Short mmCIF file of C-alpha atoms in Angstrom, two decimals:
data_model
loop_
_atom_site.label_atom_id
_atom_site.label_comp_id
_atom_site.label_asym_id
_atom_site.label_seq_id
_atom_site.Cartn_x
_atom_site.Cartn_y
_atom_site.Cartn_z
CA UNK A 71 60.49 131.63 147.69
CA UNK A 72 60.30 135.01 145.99
CA UNK A 73 62.55 135.44 143.00
CA UNK A 74 63.01 138.59 140.99
CA UNK A 75 64.54 138.52 137.53
CA UNK A 76 65.56 141.56 135.52
CA UNK A 77 65.81 141.66 131.74
CA UNK A 78 66.59 144.19 129.06
CA UNK A 79 70.01 145.56 129.90
CA UNK A 80 72.18 146.40 126.93
CA UNK A 81 74.78 148.76 125.51
CA UNK A 82 73.39 151.81 123.73
CA UNK A 83 74.59 155.17 122.53
CA UNK A 84 73.81 158.41 124.27
CA UNK A 85 70.29 159.55 123.44
CA UNK A 86 69.06 156.01 122.95
CA UNK A 87 66.33 154.10 124.74
CA UNK A 88 65.98 150.84 126.61
CA UNK A 89 63.18 149.10 128.43
CA UNK A 90 63.99 147.02 131.46
CA UNK A 91 61.60 144.46 132.84
CA UNK A 92 61.42 142.56 136.08
CA UNK A 93 59.20 139.60 136.81
CA UNK A 94 57.81 139.48 140.32
CA UNK A 95 54.71 137.92 141.81
CA UNK A 96 53.05 137.11 145.08
CA UNK A 97 52.54 140.62 146.42
CA UNK A 98 49.29 142.36 147.27
CA UNK A 99 50.39 145.60 148.89
CA UNK A 100 53.88 146.70 147.97
CA UNK A 101 56.40 149.15 146.70
CA UNK A 102 58.39 148.00 143.68
CA UNK A 103 61.40 149.98 142.62
CA UNK A 104 64.32 150.19 140.28
CA UNK A 105 67.73 150.87 141.74
CA UNK A 106 71.10 151.26 140.08
CA UNK A 107 74.71 151.06 141.06
CA UNK A 108 77.63 152.34 139.04
CA UNK A 109 81.20 151.15 139.70
CA UNK A 110 82.63 152.87 142.74
CA UNK A 111 79.32 154.47 143.67
CA UNK A 112 76.59 153.72 146.17
CA UNK A 113 73.37 152.10 145.08
CA UNK A 114 70.76 154.73 144.31
CA UNK A 115 67.01 154.64 143.92
CA UNK A 116 65.81 155.42 140.41
CA UNK A 117 62.02 155.04 140.40
CA UNK A 118 59.27 153.29 142.30
CA UNK A 119 55.63 152.35 141.95
CA UNK A 120 53.24 151.14 144.60
CA UNK A 121 50.31 148.76 144.46
CA UNK A 122 47.96 151.76 144.11
CA UNK A 123 49.84 152.86 140.99
CA UNK A 124 51.50 155.93 142.46
CA UNK A 125 54.92 156.58 140.98
CA UNK A 126 58.07 158.19 142.29
CA UNK A 127 61.21 159.31 140.48
CA UNK A 128 64.69 160.40 141.39
CA UNK A 129 65.53 163.87 140.15
CA UNK A 130 68.21 162.80 137.62
CA UNK A 131 65.73 160.64 135.69
CA UNK A 132 62.53 162.69 135.87
CA UNK A 133 61.11 163.29 132.44
CA UNK A 134 63.32 160.62 130.87
CA UNK A 135 62.40 157.39 132.66
CA UNK A 136 58.95 155.89 133.19
CA UNK A 137 58.14 153.13 135.63
CA UNK A 138 55.07 150.99 135.04
CA UNK A 139 53.65 147.61 135.89
CA UNK A 140 51.54 144.98 134.22
CA UNK A 141 49.81 143.11 137.00
CA UNK A 142 48.41 140.51 134.62
CA UNK A 143 51.97 139.60 133.61
CA UNK A 144 53.48 140.16 137.08
CA UNK A 145 56.02 142.42 135.44
CA UNK A 146 57.61 145.70 136.39
CA UNK A 147 59.02 147.92 133.64
CA UNK A 148 61.41 150.83 133.37
CA UNK A 149 61.29 152.69 130.08
CA UNK A 150 64.47 154.71 129.76
CA UNK A 151 64.67 157.41 127.11
CA UNK A 152 67.29 160.02 126.30
CA UNK A 153 69.92 157.91 127.98
CA UNK A 154 73.13 159.57 129.10
CA UNK A 155 76.56 158.10 129.87
CA UNK A 156 75.92 158.83 133.56
CA UNK A 157 73.01 156.36 133.44
CA UNK A 158 75.55 153.58 133.02
CA UNK A 159 75.08 151.18 135.91
CA UNK A 160 73.78 147.83 136.93
CA UNK A 161 70.04 148.13 137.42
CA UNK A 162 68.17 146.15 140.05
CA UNK A 163 64.52 145.69 140.81
CA UNK A 164 63.47 145.47 144.42
CA UNK A 165 60.26 144.86 146.33
CA UNK A 166 59.16 146.15 149.70
CA UNK A 167 56.00 144.20 150.54
CA UNK A 168 53.51 145.52 153.04
CA UNK A 169 51.08 148.33 153.76
CA UNK A 170 53.66 151.14 153.96
CA UNK A 171 53.84 151.20 150.14
CA UNK A 172 56.57 153.60 148.96
CA UNK A 173 56.89 155.87 151.96
CA UNK A 174 60.56 154.99 152.28
CA UNK A 175 61.25 154.22 148.67
CA UNK A 176 64.75 155.70 148.63
CA UNK A 177 65.92 153.63 151.60
CA UNK A 178 67.60 150.41 150.48
CA UNK A 179 67.08 148.59 153.78
CA UNK A 180 63.29 148.89 153.34
CA UNK A 181 63.38 146.40 150.49
CA UNK A 182 63.06 142.76 151.35
CA UNK A 183 63.65 141.27 147.91
CA UNK A 184 66.22 142.13 145.26
CA UNK A 185 66.99 140.85 141.80
CA UNK A 186 70.49 140.12 140.56
CA UNK A 187 70.60 143.10 138.24
CA UNK A 188 71.01 143.82 134.56
CA UNK A 189 73.78 145.94 133.06
CA UNK A 190 73.05 149.14 131.19
CA UNK A 191 75.94 150.82 129.41
CA UNK A 192 75.53 154.14 127.64
CA UNK A 193 78.36 155.34 125.45
CA UNK A 194 78.90 158.93 124.35
#
C-alpha cells in the first residue's frame, strides 16, 4: 500500500524559509505535487514535478518556491523562500501515477495518493 509522509512544517516569520519533504516510492512514471489548503479556502496546487524532471509552479509561488526530487532517497522536496503570511496553510504531497505525467497537475481528482499534510504558519 502506498503511503506518503510529509515533514518539515513549522512556524516562521515573514521572509523566512522552510523546506518540506515527502517520502514516496513505488512509482515509475508519475506527477508528484505539493498542494496546500488554508482554513476556509479550497485546496490549491502549489508546484509539481514529473518523472522526467519537468517542473510546474502556481503563479503565487513562482520565484520563491522550488520543487525537487531525490530519486535515490524516494523523497520529494519543496524549498520555500521569502515566505509570506498568505502562504500559511496545511501542505500536502500528492502523486498521480501513470503516463500522463503532469498534464492535469492543478486538478485534485487526478491524484491517486495523498499524504496527511504538514502545517506551515507564517507570521507577519
